[in-house]
């Protein structure tokens, strides 16, 4: 019994690191968007996005890198802001965005116009609503929620199974 306790203590010793990972069917959001790819606008469409989050860091004295519940809560809170919304990039020079006084958001791309109820839109400070941009933005938002937790985060966004992007914090 003492030998098992000593082995467990050794695995939790300072200097040991681990990577924890959450990727569940419930970690995702459904949203509409269009991307600007090269010199063309994609057709307005939607995805059932799935999101995975990993945290790497030292194993603490309690035997954890980070509480799974805290990791999932931070991610779910951010995903709830995107779910069932039209995702609009506000830092895209090709797309003009205007909040109208009647409670709508107007978008323009060249001579094409779109009008959405403001409550259906999530304005994002992004260049584009690609998986790459969404993953980077979500990673930054999750980091803010987790604060100074001594972990390195990696976040992936899939727009369809097997197709997506993963971004990581600097080491």
Backbone as a printed PyTorch tensor [residue, N CA C, xyz], in Angstrom:
tensor([[[  0.8150,  -1.1840,   0.0000],
         [  0.0000,   0.0000,   0.0000],
         [  0.8670,   1.2610,   0.0000]],

        [[  1.9110,   1.2600,   0.8160],
         [  2.8110,   2.4150,   0.8460],
         [  3.5150,   2.5810,  -0.4930]],

        [[  3.8440,   1.4580,  -1.1340],
         [  4.5080,   1.5420,  -2.4350],
         [  3.5920,   2.2100,  -3.4630]],

        [[  2.2870,   1.9040,  -3.4810],
         [  1.3460,   2.5380,  -4.3950],
         [  1.2300,   4.0260,  -4.1190]],

        [[  1.1940,   4.3940,  -2.8470],
         [  1.1160,   5.8110,  -2.4930],
         [  2.3660,   6.5440,  -2.9490]],

        [[  3.5340,   5.9200,  -2.7950],
         [  4.7880,   6.5460,  -3.2230],
         [  4.8170,   6.7040,  -4.7430]],

        [[  4.2970,   5.7110,  -5.4780],
         [  4.2610,   5.8030,  -6.9360],
         [  3.3200,   6.9150,  -7.3770]],

        [[  2.1890,   7.0580,  -6.7170],
         [  1.2420,   8.1270,  -7.0460],
         [  1.8590,   9.4850,  -6.7630]],

        [[  2.5680,   9.5950,  -5.6590],
         [  3.2260,  10.8630,  -5.3050],
         [  4.2770,  11.2140,  -6.3550]],

        [[  5.0140,  10.2040,  -6.8240],
         [  6.0450,  10.4480,  -7.8250],
         [  5.4300,  10.9790,  -9.1220]],

        [[  4.2880,  10.4210,  -9.5390],
         [  3.6470,  10.8870, -10.7670],
         [  3.1710,  12.3300, -10.6290]],

        [[  2.8640,  12.7720,  -9.4110],
         [  2.3850,  14.1330,  -9.1900],
         [  3.5040,  15.0750,  -8.7820]],

        [[  4.7220,  14.6040,  -8.8900],
         [  5.8610,  15.4100,  -8.4460],
         [  6.0190,  16.6440,  -9.3160]],

        [[  6.5390,  17.7220,  -8.7280],
         [  6.8000,  18.9220,  -9.5220],
         [  7.6880,  18.5950, -10.7180]],

        [[  7.4560,  19.2910, -11.8090],
         [  8.2220,  19.0550, -13.0170],
         [  7.5250,  18.1380, -13.9990]],

        [[  6.5540,  17.3650, -13.5280],
         [  5.7920,  16.4990, -14.4250],
         [  4.7160,  17.3260, -15.1100]],

        [[  4.5030,  17.0570, -16.3850],
         [  3.4680,  17.7720, -17.1250],
         [  2.5140,  16.7800, -17.7680]],

        [[  1.3330,  17.2680, -18.0660],
         [  0.3240,  16.4600, -18.7380],
         [ -0.5260,  17.3560, -19.6220]],

        [[ -1.2640,  16.7050, -20.4840],
         [ -2.1850,  17.4160, -21.3880],
         [ -3.5640,  16.8270, -21.1530]],

        [[ -4.5190,  17.6890, -20.8460],
         [ -5.8940,  17.2350, -20.7150],
         [ -6.6760,  17.7500, -21.9180]],

        [[ -7.7350,  17.0490, -22.2360],
         [ -8.4270,  17.3240, -23.4940],
         [ -9.9260,  17.1310, -23.3050]],

        [[-10.7250,  18.0690, -23.8070],
         [-12.1810,  17.9110, -23.8390],
         [-12.6550,  18.0870, -25.2730]],

        [[-13.3460,  17.0670, -25.7530],
         [-13.9310,  17.0920, -27.1070],
         [-15.1710,  16.2170, -27.0300]],

        [[-16.3080,  16.8490, -26.8670],
         [-17.5590,  16.1120, -26.7040],
         [-18.5790,  16.6310, -27.7020]],

        [[-19.5740,  15.8140, -27.9690],
         [-20.6410,  16.2250, -28.8890],
         [-21.3630,  17.4700, -28.3900]],

        [[-21.3700,  17.6800, -27.0880],
         [-22.0690,  18.8330, -26.5190],
         [-21.2350,  20.1060, -26.5510]],

        [[-19.9960,  20.0210, -27.0040],
         [-19.1400,  21.2070, -27.0890],
         [-19.1280,  21.7020, -28.5340]],

        [[-20.0870,  22.5320, -28.8390],
         [-20.1790,  23.0550, -30.1840],
         [-21.2420,  24.1270, -30.2640]],

        [[-21.5000,  24.5700, -31.4790],
         [-22.5200,  25.5870, -31.7160],
         [-22.9610,  25.4890, -33.1660]],

        [[-24.1610,  25.9390, -33.4170],
         [-24.6940,  25.9980, -34.7740],
         [-24.7890,  27.4620, -35.1660]],

        [[-24.2680,  27.7900, -36.3250],
         [-24.2650,  29.1950, -36.7360],
         [-24.2060,  29.3100, -38.2530]],

        [[-24.6660,  30.4570, -38.7330],
         [-24.5910,  30.8010, -40.1560],
         [-23.4330,  31.7750, -40.3600]],

        [[-22.9110,  31.7830, -41.5620],
         [-21.8420,  32.7340, -41.8990],
         [-21.6070,  32.6960, -43.4050]],

        [[-20.7750,  33.5910, -43.8490],
         [-20.1700,  33.4790, -45.1670],
         [-18.7450,  33.9600, -45.0020]],

        [[-17.8580,  33.3500, -45.7410],
         [-16.4550,  33.7550, -45.6990],
         [-16.0990,  34.5260, -46.9480]],

        [[-15.0500,  35.3010, -46.8490],
         [-14.4710,  35.9680, -48.0110],
         [-13.1770,  35.2150, -48.3030]],

        [[-13.1790,  34.4590, -49.3840],
         [-12.0380,  33.6180, -49.7360],
         [-11.4460,  34.1650, -51.0260]],

        [[-10.2460,  34.6970, -50.9130],
         [ -9.6460,  35.3460, -52.0800],
         [-10.4580,  36.5700, -52.4440]],

        [[-10.9690,  36.5870, -53.6560],
         [-11.7580,  37.7490, -54.1030],
         [-13.2350,  37.4180, -54.2480]],

        [[-13.6920,  36.3490, -53.5960],
         [-15.1040,  35.9870, -53.7270],
         [-15.7520,  35.7850, -52.3550]],

        [[-17.0540,  35.9730, -52.3490],
         [-17.8490,  35.7390, -51.1440],
         [-18.4860,  34.3660, -51.2530]],

        [[-18.3270,  33.5780, -50.1980],
         [-19.0290,  32.2980, -50.1550],
         [-20.5260,  32.5590, -50.0390]],

        [[-21.3230,  31.6160, -50.4680],
         [-22.7620,  31.6750, -50.2770],
         [-23.0570,  31.6030, -48.7770]],

        [[-24.0600,  32.3380, -48.3470],
         [-24.5020,  32.2640, -46.9590],
         [-24.8580,  30.8090, -46.6480]],

        [[-24.2710,  30.2730, -45.5800],
         [-24.5120,  28.8780, -45.2070],
         [-24.2550,  28.7050, -43.7110]],

        [[-24.4560,  27.5140, -43.2180],
         [-24.2600,  27.2700, -41.7980],
         [-23.5740,  25.9520, -41.5230]],

        [[-23.1410,  25.8110, -40.2720],
         [-22.4560,  24.6000, -39.8230],
         [-22.9280,  24.2440, -38.4200]],

        [[-22.7930,  22.9770, -38.1110],
         [-22.8780,  22.5130, -36.7370],
         [-21.4350,  22.3120, -36.2800]],

        [[-20.8460,  23.3910, -35.7770],
         [-19.4400,  23.3860, -35.3880],
         [-19.2220,  22.5090, -34.1610]],

        [[-18.0690,  21.8620, -34.0980],
         [-17.6280,  21.1430, -32.9070],
         [-16.3140,  21.7710, -32.4710]],

        [[-16.1390,  21.8620, -31.1630],
         [-14.9620,  22.5270, -30.6120],
         [-14.2820,  21.5940, -29.6190]],

        [[-12.9680,  21.5190, -29.6840],
         [-12.1600,  20.7330, -28.7500],
         [-11.1590,  21.6680, -28.0830]],

        [[-10.8680,  21.4150, -26.8300],
         [ -9.9620,  22.2610, -26.0620],
         [ -9.0060,  21.3830, -25.2670]],

        [[ -7.7270,  21.7270, -25.3210],
         [ -6.7010,  21.0330, -24.5550],
         [ -5.9610,  22.0330, -23.6820]],

        [[ -5.4870,  21.5440, -22.5480],
         [ -4.6620,  22.3550, -21.6470],
         [ -3.4670,  21.5120, -21.2350]],

        [[ -2.2690,  22.0530, -21.4360],
         [ -1.0400,  21.3670, -21.0480],
         [ -0.3710,  22.1690, -19.9500]],

        [[  0.1540,  21.4560, -18.9690],
         [  0.8470,  22.1520, -17.8970],
         [  1.3050,  21.2040, -16.8240]],

        [[  1.8620,  21.7660, -15.7720],
         [  2.3720,  20.9330, -14.6860],
         [  1.2400,  20.2510, -13.9220]],

        [[  1.5130,  19.0490, -13.4880],
         [  0.5600,  18.3370, -12.6430],
         [  0.7120,  18.8840, -11.2340]],

        [[ -0.3720,  19.4160, -10.7000],
         [ -0.3290,  20.0300,  -9.3830],
         [ -0.3210,  19.0110,  -8.2560]],

        [[ -0.2000,  19.5180,  -7.0680],
         [ -0.1850,  18.6770,  -5.8880],
         [ -1.4420,  17.8560,  -5.7110]],

        [[ -2.5540,  18.3150,  -6.2850],
         [ -3.8020,  17.5570,  -6.1930],
         [ -3.9300,  16.5190,  -7.3080]],

        [[ -2.8860,  16.4160,  -8.1680],
         [ -2.8910,  15.4260,  -9.2320],
         [ -3.5800,  15.8710, -10.5030]],

        [[ -3.8650,  17.1800, -10.6360],
         [ -4.5300,  17.6740, -11.8420],
         [ -3.7050,  18.7660, -12.5140]],

        [[ -3.9530,  18.9360, -13.7860],
         [ -3.4090,  20.0720, -14.5330],
         [ -4.3550,  21.2520, -14.3520]],

        [[ -5.6500,  20.9590, -14.4940],
         [ -6.7090,  21.9520, -14.3580],
         [ -8.0080,  21.1780, -14.1830]],

        [[ -8.9310,  21.7290, -13.4550],
         [-10.2190,  21.0800, -13.2430],
         [-10.9750,  21.0050, -14.5730]],

        [[-11.3620,  19.7940, -14.9740],
         [-12.1190,  19.6310, -16.2170],
         [-13.3730,  20.5030, -16.2180]],

        [[-14.0230,  20.6160, -15.0780],
         [-15.2600,  21.4060, -15.0010],
         [-14.9930,  22.8670, -15.3500]],

        [[-13.8860,  23.4200, -14.8800],
         [-13.5420,  24.8150, -15.1840],
         [-13.2590,  24.9810, -16.6740]],

        [[-12.5800,  24.0180, -17.2440],
         [-12.2600,  24.0660, -18.6740],
         [-13.5400,  24.0310, -19.5120]],

        [[-14.4330,  23.1020, -19.2080],
         [-15.6850,  22.9810, -19.9590],
         [-16.5880,  24.1960, -19.7470]],

        [[-16.6470,  24.7140, -18.5390],
         [-17.4950,  25.8810, -18.2530],
         [-17.0150,  27.0960, -19.0540]],

        [[-15.7060,  27.3410, -19.0670],
         [-15.1540,  28.4810, -19.8170],
         [-15.4890,  28.3570, -21.2940]],

        [[-15.3600,  27.1540, -21.8350],
         [-15.6350,  26.9470, -23.2530],
         [-17.1270,  27.0500, -23.5480]],

        [[-17.9440,  26.4090, -22.7440],
         [-19.4020,  26.4440, -22.9870],
         [-19.9550,  27.8650, -22.8980]],

        [[-19.4470,  28.6530, -21.9700],
         [-19.9260,  30.0350, -21.8530],
         [-19.6450,  30.8210, -23.1220]],

        [[-18.5030,  30.6040, -23.7300],
         [-18.1770,  31.3000, -24.9820],
         [-18.9960,  30.7610, -26.1490]],

        [[-19.1710,  29.4610, -26.2100],
         [-19.9300,  28.8640, -27.3150],
         [-21.3830,  29.2960, -27.2940]],

        [[-21.9340,  29.5040, -26.1100],
         [-23.3340,  29.9390, -25.9950],
         [-23.5480,  31.2820, -26.6800]],

        [[-22.5200,  32.1260, -26.7190],
         [-22.6170,  33.4350, -27.3680],
         [-22.7180,  33.3200, -28.8900]],

        [[-22.2820,  32.1890, -29.4420],
         [-22.2590,  32.0030, -30.8920],
         [-23.4160,  31.1500, -31.4080]],

        [[-24.0170,  30.3910, -30.5130],
         [-25.0090,  29.4000, -30.9300],
         [-26.2600,  30.0440, -31.5180]],

        [[-26.6670,  29.5340, -32.6640],
         [-27.8600,  29.9890, -33.3900],
         [-27.7990,  31.4810, -33.7300]],

        [[-26.6490,  31.8940, -34.2230],
         [-26.4360,  33.2810, -34.6240],
         [-25.8650,  33.3420, -36.0390]],

        [[-25.9820,  34.5100, -36.6220],
         [-25.2980,  34.8350, -37.8670],
         [-23.9750,  35.4620, -37.4410]],

        [[-22.8550,  34.8560, -37.8120],
         [-21.5390,  35.3470, -37.4230],
         [-21.0530,  36.3620, -38.4500]],

        [[-20.7290,  37.5580, -37.9610],
         [-20.3580,  38.6590, -38.8480],
         [-18.9830,  39.1960, -38.4590]],

        [[-18.0220,  39.1870, -39.4040],
         [-16.6910,  39.7280, -39.1230],
         [-16.6760,  41.2490, -39.2780]],

        [[-16.3670,  41.9600, -38.2230],
         [-16.3770,  43.4240, -38.2920],
         [-15.0360,  44.0140, -38.7220]],

        [[-13.9860,  43.1930, -38.8240],
         [-12.6760,  43.6910, -39.2370],
         [-12.3420,  43.2640, -40.6690]],

        [[-13.3480,  42.9330, -41.4330],
         [-13.1580,  42.5200, -42.8210],
         [-13.3200,  43.7450, -43.7200]],

        [[-12.2840,  44.1710, -44.4290],
         [-12.4060,  45.3770, -45.2580],
         [-13.3980,  45.2310, -46.4110]],

        [[-13.6980,  44.0080, -46.8340],
         [-14.6270,  43.8030, -47.9490],
         [-16.0910,  43.8300, -47.5240]],

        [[-16.3470,  43.7250, -46.2290],
         [-17.7280,  43.6830, -45.7240],
         [-17.9820,  44.9310, -44.8840]],

        [[-19.0010,  45.6810, -45.2700],
         [-19.3960,  46.8490, -44.4830],
         [-20.5280,  46.4420, -43.5500]],

        [[-20.3910,  46.8170, -42.2790],
         [-21.3680,  46.4520, -41.2500],
         [-21.9330,  47.7270, -40.6540]],

        [[-23.2510,  47.7800, -40.5630],
         [-23.8940,  48.9650, -39.9970],
         [-25.0160,  48.5360, -39.0570]],

        [[-24.9260,  49.0000, -37.8260],
         [-26.0250,  48.7950, -36.8780],
         [-27.0670,  49.8620, -37.1490]],

        [[-28.2700,  49.4500, -37.4260],
         [-29.3160,  50.4010, -37.7740],
         [-30.1790,  50.7220, -36.5540]],

        [[-30.7330,  51.9420, -36.5220],
         [-31.5330,  52.3540, -35.3620],
         [-32.8180,  51.5470, -35.1830]],

        [[-33.2650,  50.8460, -36.2220],
         [-34.5030,  50.0750, -36.1030],
         [-34.2720,  48.6580, -35.5500]],

        [[-33.0510,  48.3800, -35.0430],
         [-32.7740,  47.0800, -34.4460],
         [-32.2950,  46.0190, -35.4220]],

        [[-31.7650,  46.4420, -36.5370],
         [-31.2260,  45.5160, -37.5260],
         [-29.7330,  45.7590, -37.7200]],

        [[-29.0970,  44.7630, -38.3150],
         [-27.7070,  44.8990, -38.7380],
         [-27.6940,  44.7320, -40.2470]],

        [[-27.1420,  45.7240, -40.9410],
         [-27.0410,  45.6890, -42.3990],
         [-25.5990,  45.3520, -42.7760]],

        [[-25.4580,  44.4530, -43.7500],
         [-24.1460,  44.0870, -44.2780],
         [-24.1340,  44.3930, -45.7600]],

        [[-22.9800,  44.7880, -46.2380],
         [-22.8250,  45.0060, -47.6710],
         [-21.4900,  44.4150, -48.1140]],

        [[-21.5480,  43.7030, -49.2170],
         [-20.3550,  43.1730, -49.8750],
         [-20.5120,  43.5440, -51.3400]],

        [[-19.7580,  44.5220, -51.7810],
         [-19.9470,  45.0280, -53.1450],
         [-21.3630,  45.5540, -53.2810]],

        [[-22.0930,  45.0850, -54.2810],
         [-23.4790,  45.5360, -54.4680],
         [-24.4900,  44.5850, -53.8110]],

        [[-24.0170,  43.6080, -53.0650],
         [-24.8970,  42.6660, -52.3590],
         [-25.2210,  43.1930, -50.9690]],

        [[-26.4810,  43.0850, -50.5800],
         [-26.9380,  43.6080, -49.2880],
         [-27.6310,  42.5070, -48.4900]],

        [[-27.4270,  42.5500, -47.1680],
         [-28.0700,  41.6210, -46.2490],
         [-28.6240,  42.4270, -45.0830]],

        [[-29.7520,  42.0040, -44.5540],
         [-30.3540,  42.6660, -43.3990],
         [-30.7890,  41.5860, -42.4090]],

        [[-30.3190,  41.6900, -41.1700],
         [-30.6140,  40.6990, -40.1330],
         [-31.1220,  41.3910, -38.8810]],

        [[-32.0340,  40.7570, -38.1450],
         [-32.3930,  41.2860, -36.8240],
         [-31.1480,  41.2720, -35.9260]],

        [[-30.9000,  42.3390, -35.2260],
         [-29.6860,  42.4540, -34.4050],
         [-29.5480,  41.3110, -33.4100]],

        [[-30.6600,  40.8270, -32.8690],
         [-30.5920,  39.7370, -31.9010],
         [-30.1410,  38.4140, -32.4860]],

        [[-30.1770,  38.2980, -33.8100],
         [-29.7440,  37.0690, -34.4780],
         [-28.2740,  37.1180, -34.8990]],

        [[-27.6220,  38.2410, -34.6740],
         [-26.2690,  38.4660, -35.1730],
         [-25.2720,  38.4800, -34.0190]],

        [[-24.0910,  37.9060, -34.2680],
         [-22.9730,  38.0500, -33.3300],
         [-21.8660,  38.7390, -34.1010]],

        [[-21.6290,  40.0160, -33.7650],
         [-20.5580,  40.7880, -34.3920],
         [-19.2380,  40.3770, -33.7650]],

        [[-18.3020,  39.9580, -34.5940],
         [-17.0150,  39.4690, -34.1060],
         [-15.8810,  40.3350, -34.6440]],

        [[-14.9340,  40.7080, -33.8070],
         [-13.8250,  41.5610, -34.2520],
         [-12.7830,  40.7570, -35.0350]],

        [[-13.2370,  40.1290, -36.1150],
         [-12.3940,  39.2270, -36.8960],
         [-12.2610,  39.6970, -38.3310]],

        [[-11.2170,  39.2490, -38.9900],
         [-10.9950,  39.4990, -40.4100],
         [-11.9320,  38.6460, -41.2600]],

        [[-12.2740,  37.4500, -40.7290],
         [-13.0910,  36.5120, -41.4720],
         [-13.7210,  35.5470, -40.4720]],

        [[-14.7230,  34.8140, -40.8790],
         [-15.3540,  33.8410, -39.9900],
         [-14.9520,  32.4220, -40.3830]],

        [[-13.7060,  32.2630, -40.7690],
         [-13.1440,  30.9510, -41.0670],
         [-12.9000,  30.1970, -39.7610]],

        [[-12.6870,  28.8950, -39.8780],
         [-12.3520,  28.0990, -38.6930],
         [-11.0930,  28.6250, -38.0070]],

        [[-10.1310,  29.0560, -38.8100],
         [ -8.8810,  29.5700, -38.2390],
         [ -9.1370,  30.8010, -37.3700]],

        [[ -9.9030,  31.7410, -37.9010],
         [-10.1960,  32.9660, -37.1520],
         [-11.0670,  32.6780, -35.9350]],

        [[-12.0650,  31.8250, -36.0970],
         [-12.9360,  31.4870, -34.9730],
         [-12.1500,  30.7770, -33.8630]],

        [[-11.2570,  29.8670, -34.2450],
         [-10.4640,  29.1440, -33.2420],
         [ -9.5680,  30.1070, -32.4680]],

        [[ -8.9060,  31.0280, -33.1650],
         [ -8.0270,  31.9870, -32.4810],
         [ -8.8140,  32.8750, -31.5280]],

        [[ -9.9540,  33.3710, -31.9880],
         [-10.7880,  34.2430, -31.1580],
         [-11.3050,  33.4940, -29.9310]],

        [[-11.7940,  32.2770, -30.1350],
         [-12.2900,  31.4830, -29.0020],
         [-11.1760,  31.1650, -28.0110]],

        [[ -9.9910,  30.8600, -28.5250],
         [ -8.8560,  30.5790, -27.6420],
         [ -8.5670,  31.7800, -26.7460]],

        [[ -8.5470,  32.9630, -27.3260],
         [ -8.2930,  34.1760, -26.5420],
         [ -9.3850,  34.3960, -25.5010]],

        [[-10.6250,  34.1410, -25.8730],
         [-11.7490,  34.3330, -24.9400],
         [-11.7060,  33.3190, -23.7940]],

        [[-11.3920,  32.0770, -24.1080],
         [-11.2830,  31.0520, -23.0650],
         [-10.1200,  31.3880, -22.1390]],

        [[ -9.0090,  31.8460, -22.7100],
         [ -7.8600,  32.2350, -21.8690],
         [ -8.2750,  33.3290, -20.8950]],

        [[ -9.0080,  34.3130, -21.3560],
         [ -9.4690,  35.3900, -20.4800],
         [-10.3170,  34.8170, -19.3440]],

        [[-11.1860,  33.8910, -19.6460],
         [-12.0350,  33.2840, -18.6140],
         [-11.2220,  32.4740, -17.6100]],

        [[-10.1730,  31.8070, -18.0730],
         [ -9.3620,  30.9780, -17.1730],
         [ -8.3330,  31.7910, -16.4010]],

        [[ -8.1070,  33.0150, -16.8340],
         [ -7.1660,  33.8730, -16.1190],
         [ -5.7460,  33.3750, -16.2210]],

        [[ -5.0350,  33.4360, -15.1220],
         [ -3.6030,  33.1350, -15.1290],
         [ -3.3000,  31.6670, -14.8570]],

        [[ -4.2420,  30.7750, -15.1030],
         [ -3.9740,  29.3480, -14.9130],
         [ -2.7020,  28.9870, -15.6760]],

        [[ -1.8010,  28.2820, -15.0320],
         [ -0.4860,  27.9750, -15.6000],
         [ -0.5740,  26.8120, -16.5910]],

        [[ -1.3330,  27.0260, -17.6430],
         [ -1.4930,  26.0090, -18.6740],
         [ -1.3310,  26.6430, -20.0440]],

        [[ -0.9640,  25.8290, -21.0150],
         [ -0.8950,  26.2420, -22.4160],
         [ -2.1210,  25.6590, -23.1050]],

        [[ -2.9010,  26.5140, -23.7450],
         [ -4.1570,  26.0880, -24.3500],
         [ -4.0000,  25.8310, -25.8440]],

        [[ -4.8020,  24.8790, -26.3090],
         [ -4.9090,  24.5740, -27.7270],
         [ -6.3860,  24.3600, -28.0010]],

        [[ -6.9030,  24.9880, -29.0580],
         [ -8.3240,  24.9220, -29.3380],
         [ -8.5370,  24.6280, -30.8140]],

        [[ -9.4500,  23.7000, -31.0760],
         [ -9.7800,  23.3410, -32.4490],
         [-11.2480,  23.5710, -32.7400]],

        [[-11.5370,  24.0440, -33.9410],
         [-12.9070,  24.2470, -34.4080],
         [-13.0720,  23.4490, -35.7000]],

        [[-14.0530,  22.5430, -35.7080],
         [-14.3950,  21.7940, -36.9090],
         [-15.7300,  22.2940, -37.4320]],

        [[-15.7810,  22.6070, -38.7340],
         [-17.0550,  23.0140, -39.3170],
         [-17.8300,  21.8050, -39.8210]],

        [[-17.1300,  20.7650, -40.1660],
         [-17.7130,  19.4620, -40.4790],
         [-16.7360,  18.4300, -39.9250]],

        [[-17.2010,  17.2210, -39.6330],
         [-16.2780,  16.2230, -39.0730],
         [-15.0430,  16.0340, -39.9480]],

        [[-13.8890,  16.1840, -39.3310],
         [-12.6280,  16.0090, -40.0340],
         [-12.1320,  17.2150, -40.8000]],

        [[-12.8300,  18.3480, -40.7150],
         [-12.4200,  19.5600, -41.4400],
         [-12.5030,  20.7470, -40.5020]],

        [[-11.3410,  21.3000, -40.1600],
         [-11.3230,  22.4240, -39.2390],
         [ -9.9200,  22.9700, -39.0680]],

        [[ -9.7370,  23.7100, -37.9890],
         [ -8.4540,  24.3390, -37.7000],
         [ -8.1940,  24.2890, -36.2090]],

        [[ -6.9040,  24.1950, -35.8510],
         [ -6.4820,  24.1820, -34.4540],
         [ -5.4310,  25.2540, -34.2540]],

        [[ -5.5750,  26.0210, -33.1770],
         [ -4.5890,  27.0410, -32.8340],
         [ -4.0960,  26.7800, -31.4110]],

        [[ -2.8680,  27.2500, -31.1490],
         [ -2.2420,  27.0370, -29.8520],
         [ -1.6660,  28.3370, -29.3200]],

        [[ -1.6040,  28.4290, -28.0040],
         [ -0.8810,  29.5340, -27.3860],
         [  0.6160,  29.2900, -27.5740]],

        [[  1.3550,  30.3770, -27.5550],
         [  2.8260,  30.2560, -27.6490],
         [  3.3450,  29.5150, -26.4320]],

        [[  4.3810,  28.7460, -26.6390],
         [  4.9860,  27.9860, -25.5380],
         [  5.7520,  28.8800, -24.6040]]])
